[in-house]
């Protein structure tokens, strides 16, 4: 009998042990830790000090009497401004709102020297005359001449600079992009610009996300309350149609894209960022706008120059303090998903696209909960370890120093395990200072080695950060540069499908404007694992589809769309740089 009891007891203890072990791994999964420690993890090096990126982006914040604008920070834009094949960097930052004896806190353009370093050429190229308080920035080719132009969104400003071959000229007025009087009695607080060809005329249109109506005199004596958006009225989003002759027309009201409440609930949007996507795979550009303390909004393209707000029906009208935004197919089901970052306590919001205009909030079920204790700003999808699955990076940063000391606000790296879950690998990835007041963030391939690097803008007197991707594994990869022929020259809105030899089909869309008030590289980076490419399919905004086979791996591939239907699109294959 005693022996029998002993056996039963042993079995009972064994069952308990198994349950405890299972519970442990289930808990780890709930915390976003689903892969084993043996799984490959991407690696980054902080190369800021040796890069030459020495700008101080914003002056220290007054913690006792902060200004609303001071805490907003600025974005960062990536683009090749001189056509040398290397991507340059522009930082949008305070230049004239608060007077300083020097222009230490001015916006800055840095030329990529091709060797991992950058040179400040702001004055040399005519960008030392930026007005207002710059917030967001966008590189795009608005006139299809092959040169990257620059739009700088700003409070009491907003300027379009045309690239004339190494020198930028302010063409805001002649282009019809003056914002004066478009936001009521107070100046527009233009926060985030983005571009797409929403009407398929071959030219990039411009969306400007405005935030709130603000006057510094209104916040005097508010103290800490001055930084709360509840104190200010929302401003309309502005959509400008590109006429194809160097001018734009304001079509905000007629298009229906205003970010104002059309359901009579008084929830006008206080926008901070936007991303153009294609939620229904019909080849027409839709737009999702991240709003602060008001519901975010999804506008679907009606294909006739108008849009309809389906935010509530699509389960995307989240009433949170949303800051940054991005879109990608994180689970490789062929549909573009959405993510927003939010302020403290609101976590990050990940929305899975199930088709038929239905999204589900899957933050918890995918393991992204640990990011919820910081304040999220910039956010990017990218396959950082080239396994074919979109990883996620979040740039965190406190509003004020007092809060920063009390809470963790480190930038967070999540690895996509390929099974619908993410694992927080920040401790394994980060071997550098990672606790700044981060705001904007963009992807860039600094050395043309096919590795997606990161550039991050920080506020409160801090310098930016340049994080170089040092990941080493046996996975193959490709970087695609697309150039429109019949479509817009930047190929914005192009959908690319890569089918691997193991059957996995990945897809990405070319974007101009994402993250937090920022613009990433227009190149697409695909991870191939240890396989090759079975088929490369490109759906251009013009409606043309190109299919290629026998595509080499571990190369930069420049694909130019044919200008005529009876012509062939071309591939230019280049080796990665090794530095």
Tab-separated table of C-alpha atoms in Angstrom, residues 157-442:
chain	number	residue	atom	x	y	z
A	157	UNK	CA	5.374	77.058	-41.569
A	158	UNK	CA	5.467	74.178	-43.985
A	159	UNK	CA	7.779	74.489	-46.982
A	160	UNK	CA	8.400	72.625	-50.229
A	161	UNK	CA	12.019	72.715	-51.367
A	162	UNK	CA	12.670	71.710	-54.966
A	163	UNK	CA	15.936	69.890	-55.595
A	164	UNK	CA	17.661	71.585	-58.513
A	165	UNK	CA	20.667	69.338	-58.755
A	166	UNK	CA	22.466	69.841	-55.473
A	167	UNK	CA	20.708	73.011	-54.331
A	168	UNK	CA	17.242	73.359	-52.792
A	169	UNK	CA	14.893	76.221	-53.657
A	170	UNK	CA	11.760	77.144	-51.703
A	171	UNK	CA	8.852	76.787	-54.164
A	172	UNK	CA	6.044	76.666	-51.598
A	173	UNK	CA	4.080	79.649	-52.902
A	174	UNK	CA	4.316	78.878	-56.611
A	175	UNK	CA	3.428	75.249	-55.941
A	176	UNK	CA	0.217	76.296	-54.184
A	177	UNK	CA	1.228	74.813	-50.841
A	178	UNK	CA	0.988	77.834	-48.572
A	179	UNK	CA	-0.877	76.827	-45.416
A	180	UNK	CA	-1.762	80.357	-44.383
A	181	UNK	CA	-5.405	80.601	-43.317
A	182	UNK	CA	-6.156	76.918	-43.924
A	183	UNK	CA	-6.388	76.036	-40.226
A	184	UNK	CA	-8.498	78.909	-38.928
A	185	UNK	CA	-7.311	81.942	-36.997
A	186	UNK	CA	-4.201	80.244	-35.637
A	187	UNK	CA	-1.358	78.839	-37.759
A	188	UNK	CA	-1.387	75.233	-38.886
A	189	UNK	CA	0.601	72.881	-36.684
A	190	UNK	CA	1.803	70.758	-39.599
A	191	UNK	CA	3.202	67.644	-37.950
A	192	UNK	CA	3.657	64.900	-40.523
A	193	UNK	CA	3.847	64.910	-44.330
A	194	UNK	CA	3.382	61.808	-46.472
A	195	UNK	CA	2.967	61.157	-50.177
A	196	UNK	CA	1.277	58.769	-52.583
A	197	UNK	CA	-0.412	58.826	-55.975
A	198	UNK	CA	-3.970	58.402	-54.724
A	199	UNK	CA	-5.628	59.130	-58.097
A	200	UNK	CA	-3.131	57.262	-60.317
A	201	UNK	CA	-2.202	60.206	-62.527
A	202	UNK	CA	1.491	59.372	-62.248
A	203	UNK	CA	2.380	62.163	-59.815
A	204	UNK	CA	2.782	62.097	-56.048
A	205	UNK	CA	0.133	63.866	-53.996
A	206	UNK	CA	0.873	65.351	-50.580
A	207	UNK	CA	-0.937	64.720	-47.295
A	208	UNK	CA	-0.179	67.033	-44.377
A	209	UNK	CA	-1.311	65.875	-40.945
A	210	UNK	CA	-2.046	68.851	-38.698
A	211	UNK	CA	-2.298	68.513	-34.944
A	212	UNK	CA	-3.962	71.262	-32.860
A	213	UNK	CA	-4.636	74.998	-32.827
A	214	UNK	CA	-2.011	76.344	-30.467
A	215	UNK	CA	-0.834	79.725	-29.222
A	216	UNK	CA	1.974	80.077	-26.705
A	217	UNK	CA	-0.014	82.769	-24.921
A	218	UNK	CA	-2.796	80.272	-24.259
A	219	UNK	CA	-0.532	78.013	-22.217
A	220	UNK	CA	1.156	80.604	-20.018
A	221	UNK	CA	0.631	79.664	-16.389
A	222	UNK	CA	-0.589	76.174	-17.267
A	223	UNK	CA	2.532	74.504	-15.909
A	224	UNK	CA	2.518	70.802	-16.695
A	225	UNK	CA	-1.035	71.062	-18.035
A	226	UNK	CA	0.346	72.944	-21.042
A	227	UNK	CA	1.481	69.705	-22.662
A	228	UNK	CA	-1.986	68.108	-22.641
A	229	UNK	CA	-3.722	68.090	-26.055
A	230	UNK	CA	-7.119	68.268	-24.317
A	231	UNK	CA	-6.481	72.004	-23.958
A	232	UNK	CA	-6.450	72.625	-27.700
A	233	UNK	CA	-8.805	72.246	-30.664
A	234	UNK	CA	-8.115	69.806	-33.484
A	235	UNK	CA	-6.956	70.935	-36.907
A	236	UNK	CA	-7.961	69.391	-40.213
A	237	UNK	CA	-5.728	67.141	-42.265
A	238	UNK	CA	-4.869	68.680	-45.645
A	239	UNK	CA	-4.705	66.677	-48.879
A	240	UNK	CA	-3.085	68.338	-51.886
A	241	UNK	CA	-3.525	66.814	-55.345
A	242	UNK	CA	-0.498	67.018	-57.625
A	243	UNK	CA	-1.601	68.616	-60.902
A	244	UNK	CA	1.449	67.362	-62.794
A	245	UNK	CA	2.647	70.841	-63.737
A	246	UNK	CA	4.576	71.713	-60.583
A	247	UNK	CA	1.489	72.855	-58.690
A	248	UNK	CA	-0.875	71.324	-56.149
A	249	UNK	CA	-4.592	71.837	-55.424
A	250	UNK	CA	-6.179	71.609	-51.981
A	251	UNK	CA	-8.766	68.820	-52.254
A	252	UNK	CA	-9.196	68.089	-48.551
A	253	UNK	CA	-12.928	68.723	-48.326
A	254	UNK	CA	-13.917	67.303	-51.693
A	255	UNK	CA	-11.867	64.149	-51.083
A	256	UNK	CA	-13.364	63.600	-47.634
A	257	UNK	CA	-9.958	63.286	-45.961
A	258	UNK	CA	-10.220	65.863	-43.184
A	259	UNK	CA	-9.684	63.799	-40.007
A	260	UNK	CA	-12.837	65.425	-38.633
A	261	UNK	CA	-15.641	63.418	-37.052
A	262	UNK	CA	-18.353	62.548	-39.566
A	263	UNK	CA	-20.424	60.566	-37.067
A	264	UNK	CA	-21.555	63.493	-34.917
A	265	UNK	CA	-19.642	62.487	-31.795
A	266	UNK	CA	-17.342	65.506	-31.665
A	267	UNK	CA	-14.163	63.432	-31.955
A	268	UNK	CA	-12.192	65.511	-34.440
A	269	UNK	CA	-8.737	64.015	-34.924
A	270	UNK	CA	-5.576	65.542	-33.465
A	271	UNK	CA	-3.180	63.910	-35.886
A	272	UNK	CA	0.523	63.282	-35.443
A	273	UNK	CA	1.414	60.750	-38.151
A	274	UNK	CA	-0.028	58.934	-41.148
A	275	UNK	CA	0.833	56.050	-43.434
A	276	UNK	CA	-0.462	55.194	-46.892
A	277	UNK	CA	-1.305	51.526	-47.306
A	278	UNK	CA	-3.622	49.250	-49.304
A	279	UNK	CA	-5.908	47.467	-46.870
A	280	UNK	CA	-8.017	45.651	-49.471
A	281	UNK	CA	-5.349	44.720	-52.048
A	282	UNK	CA	-7.086	46.566	-54.877
A	283	UNK	CA	-4.054	48.639	-55.852
A	284	UNK	CA	-5.506	51.961	-54.669
A	285	UNK	CA	-3.944	53.926	-51.825
A	286	UNK	CA	-5.759	54.053	-48.479
A	287	UNK	CA	-4.543	56.088	-45.500
A	288	UNK	CA	-4.487	55.506	-41.742
A	289	UNK	CA	-3.980	58.504	-39.442
A	290	UNK	CA	-2.642	58.219	-35.885
A	291	UNK	CA	-4.455	60.668	-33.597
A	292	UNK	CA	-3.553	61.876	-30.124
A	293	UNK	CA	-6.312	61.483	-27.460
A	294	UNK	CA	-8.870	61.097	-30.262
A	295	UNK	CA	-9.824	58.068	-32.380
A	296	UNK	CA	-7.413	57.191	-35.170
A	297	UNK	CA	-8.941	57.028	-38.649
A	298	UNK	CA	-8.774	54.809	-41.717
A	299	UNK	CA	-9.844	56.322	-45.033
A	300	UNK	CA	-10.479	53.896	-47.894
A	301	UNK	CA	-10.016	55.057	-51.478
A	302	UNK	CA	-13.245	55.104	-53.517
A	303	UNK	CA	-11.213	55.228	-56.775
A	304	UNK	CA	-12.987	58.404	-57.882
A	305	UNK	CA	-10.952	61.023	-56.020
A	306	UNK	CA	-12.864	60.580	-52.772
A	307	UNK	CA	-12.391	58.529	-49.617
A	308	UNK	CA	-14.712	57.102	-46.981
A	309	UNK	CA	-14.041	56.789	-43.255
A	310	UNK	CA	-14.459	53.148	-42.197
A	311	UNK	CA	-12.540	53.392	-38.928
A	312	UNK	CA	-15.351	52.230	-36.659
A	313	UNK	CA	-16.510	49.400	-38.914
A	314	UNK	CA	-12.917	48.217	-39.363
A	315	UNK	CA	-12.268	48.220	-35.594
A	316	UNK	CA	-9.529	50.846	-35.991
A	317	UNK	CA	-11.077	53.859	-34.240
A	318	UNK	CA	-8.921	53.494	-31.145
A	319	UNK	CA	-9.345	56.297	-28.613
A	320	UNK	CA	-5.736	56.510	-27.478
A	321	UNK	CA	-2.758	58.859	-27.447
A	322	UNK	CA	-1.335	57.557	-30.703
A	323	UNK	CA	1.992	58.931	-31.923
A	324	UNK	CA	3.728	56.831	-34.592
A	325	UNK	CA	2.460	54.494	-37.286
A	326	UNK	CA	3.545	51.872	-39.817
A	327	UNK	CA	2.157	49.182	-42.092
A	328	UNK	CA	3.449	45.740	-43.129
A	329	UNK	CA	2.309	42.137	-43.483
A	330	UNK	CA	3.729	40.815	-40.220
A	331	UNK	CA	2.188	37.334	-40.534
A	332	UNK	CA	2.693	36.813	-44.294
A	333	UNK	CA	-0.984	36.225	-45.037
A	334	UNK	CA	-0.944	38.599	-48.006
A	335	UNK	CA	-2.670	41.490	-46.211
A	336	UNK	CA	-1.068	44.660	-44.874
A	337	UNK	CA	-1.432	45.078	-41.116
A	338	UNK	CA	-1.147	48.280	-39.057
A	339	UNK	CA	0.654	49.349	-35.898
A	340	UNK	CA	0.580	52.521	-33.811
A	341	UNK	CA	2.618	53.600	-30.822
A	342	UNK	CA	0.944	55.296	-27.889
A	343	UNK	CA	1.839	57.274	-24.794
A	344	UNK	CA	2.309	55.869	-21.304
A	345	UNK	CA	-0.141	53.187	-20.226
A	346	UNK	CA	-1.633	52.815	-23.723
A	347	UNK	CA	0.949	50.340	-24.986
A	348	UNK	CA	1.557	49.730	-28.665
A	349	UNK	CA	-1.447	48.798	-30.796
A	350	UNK	CA	-1.006	46.058	-33.394
A	351	UNK	CA	-3.911	45.437	-35.775
A	352	UNK	CA	-4.075	42.265	-37.836
A	353	UNK	CA	-5.789	42.586	-41.208
A	354	UNK	CA	-8.258	39.726	-41.739
A	355	UNK	CA	-9.617	41.075	-45.014
A	356	UNK	CA	-13.068	42.410	-45.821
A	357	UNK	CA	-12.210	45.650	-43.976
A	358	UNK	CA	-11.863	43.879	-40.642
A	359	UNK	CA	-8.958	44.334	-38.248
A	360	UNK	CA	-8.422	42.757	-34.847
A	361	UNK	CA	-6.380	44.211	-31.996
A	362	UNK	CA	-3.730	41.521	-31.433
A	363	UNK	CA	-1.213	43.314	-29.218
A	364	UNK	CA	-1.636	40.952	-26.281
A	365	UNK	CA	-1.923	37.722	-28.243
A	366	UNK	CA	1.251	38.486	-30.211
A	367	UNK	CA	3.330	39.162	-27.105
A	368	UNK	CA	3.840	42.923	-27.439
A	369	UNK	CA	2.595	43.741	-23.932
A	370	UNK	CA	6.028	44.513	-22.386
A	371	UNK	CA	6.344	47.602	-24.561
A	372	UNK	CA	3.378	49.148	-22.801
A	373	UNK	CA	5.233	50.748	-19.928
A	374	UNK	CA	7.097	53.332	-21.971
A	375	UNK	CA	5.911	56.152	-24.206
A	376	UNK	CA	6.107	55.032	-27.809
A	377	UNK	CA	6.858	57.433	-30.675
A	378	UNK	CA	8.671	56.161	-33.756
A	379	UNK	CA	7.828	52.643	-34.934
A	380	UNK	CA	9.091	50.524	-37.815
A	381	UNK	CA	8.492	47.112	-39.319
A	382	UNK	CA	11.628	45.557	-40.829
A	383	UNK	CA	13.104	42.097	-41.281
A	384	UNK	CA	16.265	42.719	-39.297
A	385	UNK	CA	17.580	39.140	-39.302
A	386	UNK	CA	16.521	38.217	-42.871
A	387	UNK	CA	14.392	35.224	-41.909
A	388	UNK	CA	11.387	36.395	-43.931
A	389	UNK	CA	9.371	37.799	-41.026
A	390	UNK	CA	8.824	41.461	-40.197
A	391	UNK	CA	10.366	42.418	-36.858
A	392	UNK	CA	9.313	45.517	-34.925
A	393	UNK	CA	11.302	48.408	-33.431
A	394	UNK	CA	9.776	51.015	-31.115
A	395	UNK	CA	11.426	54.334	-30.257
A	396	UNK	CA	10.399	55.254	-26.724
A	397	UNK	CA	10.867	58.507	-24.870
A	398	UNK	CA	9.356	60.252	-21.875
A	399	UNK	CA	7.562	63.574	-22.125
A	400	UNK	CA	9.557	65.182	-19.324
A	401	UNK	CA	12.705	64.491	-17.325
A	402	UNK	CA	10.709	63.897	-14.141
A	403	UNK	CA	8.776	61.107	-15.827
A	404	UNK	CA	11.868	59.807	-17.583
A	405	UNK	CA	13.568	59.150	-14.257
A	406	UNK	CA	10.614	57.210	-12.934
A	407	UNK	CA	9.857	54.912	-15.855
A	408	UNK	CA	11.710	52.758	-18.308
A	409	UNK	CA	11.738	54.368	-21.737
A	410	UNK	CA	14.324	52.345	-23.572
A	411	UNK	CA	13.871	51.688	-27.264
A	412	UNK	CA	12.549	48.183	-27.813
A	413	UNK	CA	13.459	45.521	-30.371
A	414	UNK	CA	10.940	42.744	-31.007
A	415	UNK	CA	11.835	39.692	-33.070
A	416	UNK	CA	9.057	38.079	-35.091
A	417	UNK	CA	9.232	34.328	-34.486
A	418	UNK	CA	7.263	33.530	-37.653
A	419	UNK	CA	4.384	31.963	-35.729
A	420	UNK	CA	2.358	35.078	-35.073
A	421	UNK	CA	4.256	36.144	-31.973
A	422	UNK	CA	7.025	38.583	-31.080
A	423	UNK	CA	9.869	38.208	-28.600
A	424	UNK	CA	11.456	41.161	-26.815
A	425	UNK	CA	15.165	40.785	-27.616
A	426	UNK	CA	16.294	44.255	-26.554
A	427	UNK	CA	18.684	42.972	-23.898
A	428	UNK	CA	20.385	40.755	-26.465
A	429	UNK	CA	20.493	43.388	-29.219
A	430	UNK	CA	21.406	46.532	-27.327
A	431	UNK	CA	25.010	46.982	-26.250
A	432	UNK	CA	24.855	50.774	-26.076
A	433	UNK	CA	23.054	53.663	-24.369
A	434	UNK	CA	19.414	53.145	-25.205
A	435	UNK	CA	17.544	55.438	-22.855
A	436	UNK	CA	17.117	58.769	-24.626
A	437	UNK	CA	14.113	61.005	-25.271
A	438	UNK	CA	13.504	59.396	-28.664
A	439	UNK	CA	10.947	60.634	-31.185
A	440	UNK	CA	11.371	60.094	-34.937
A	441	UNK	CA	12.955	56.987	-36.463
A	442	UNK	CA	13.719	55.843	-40.011
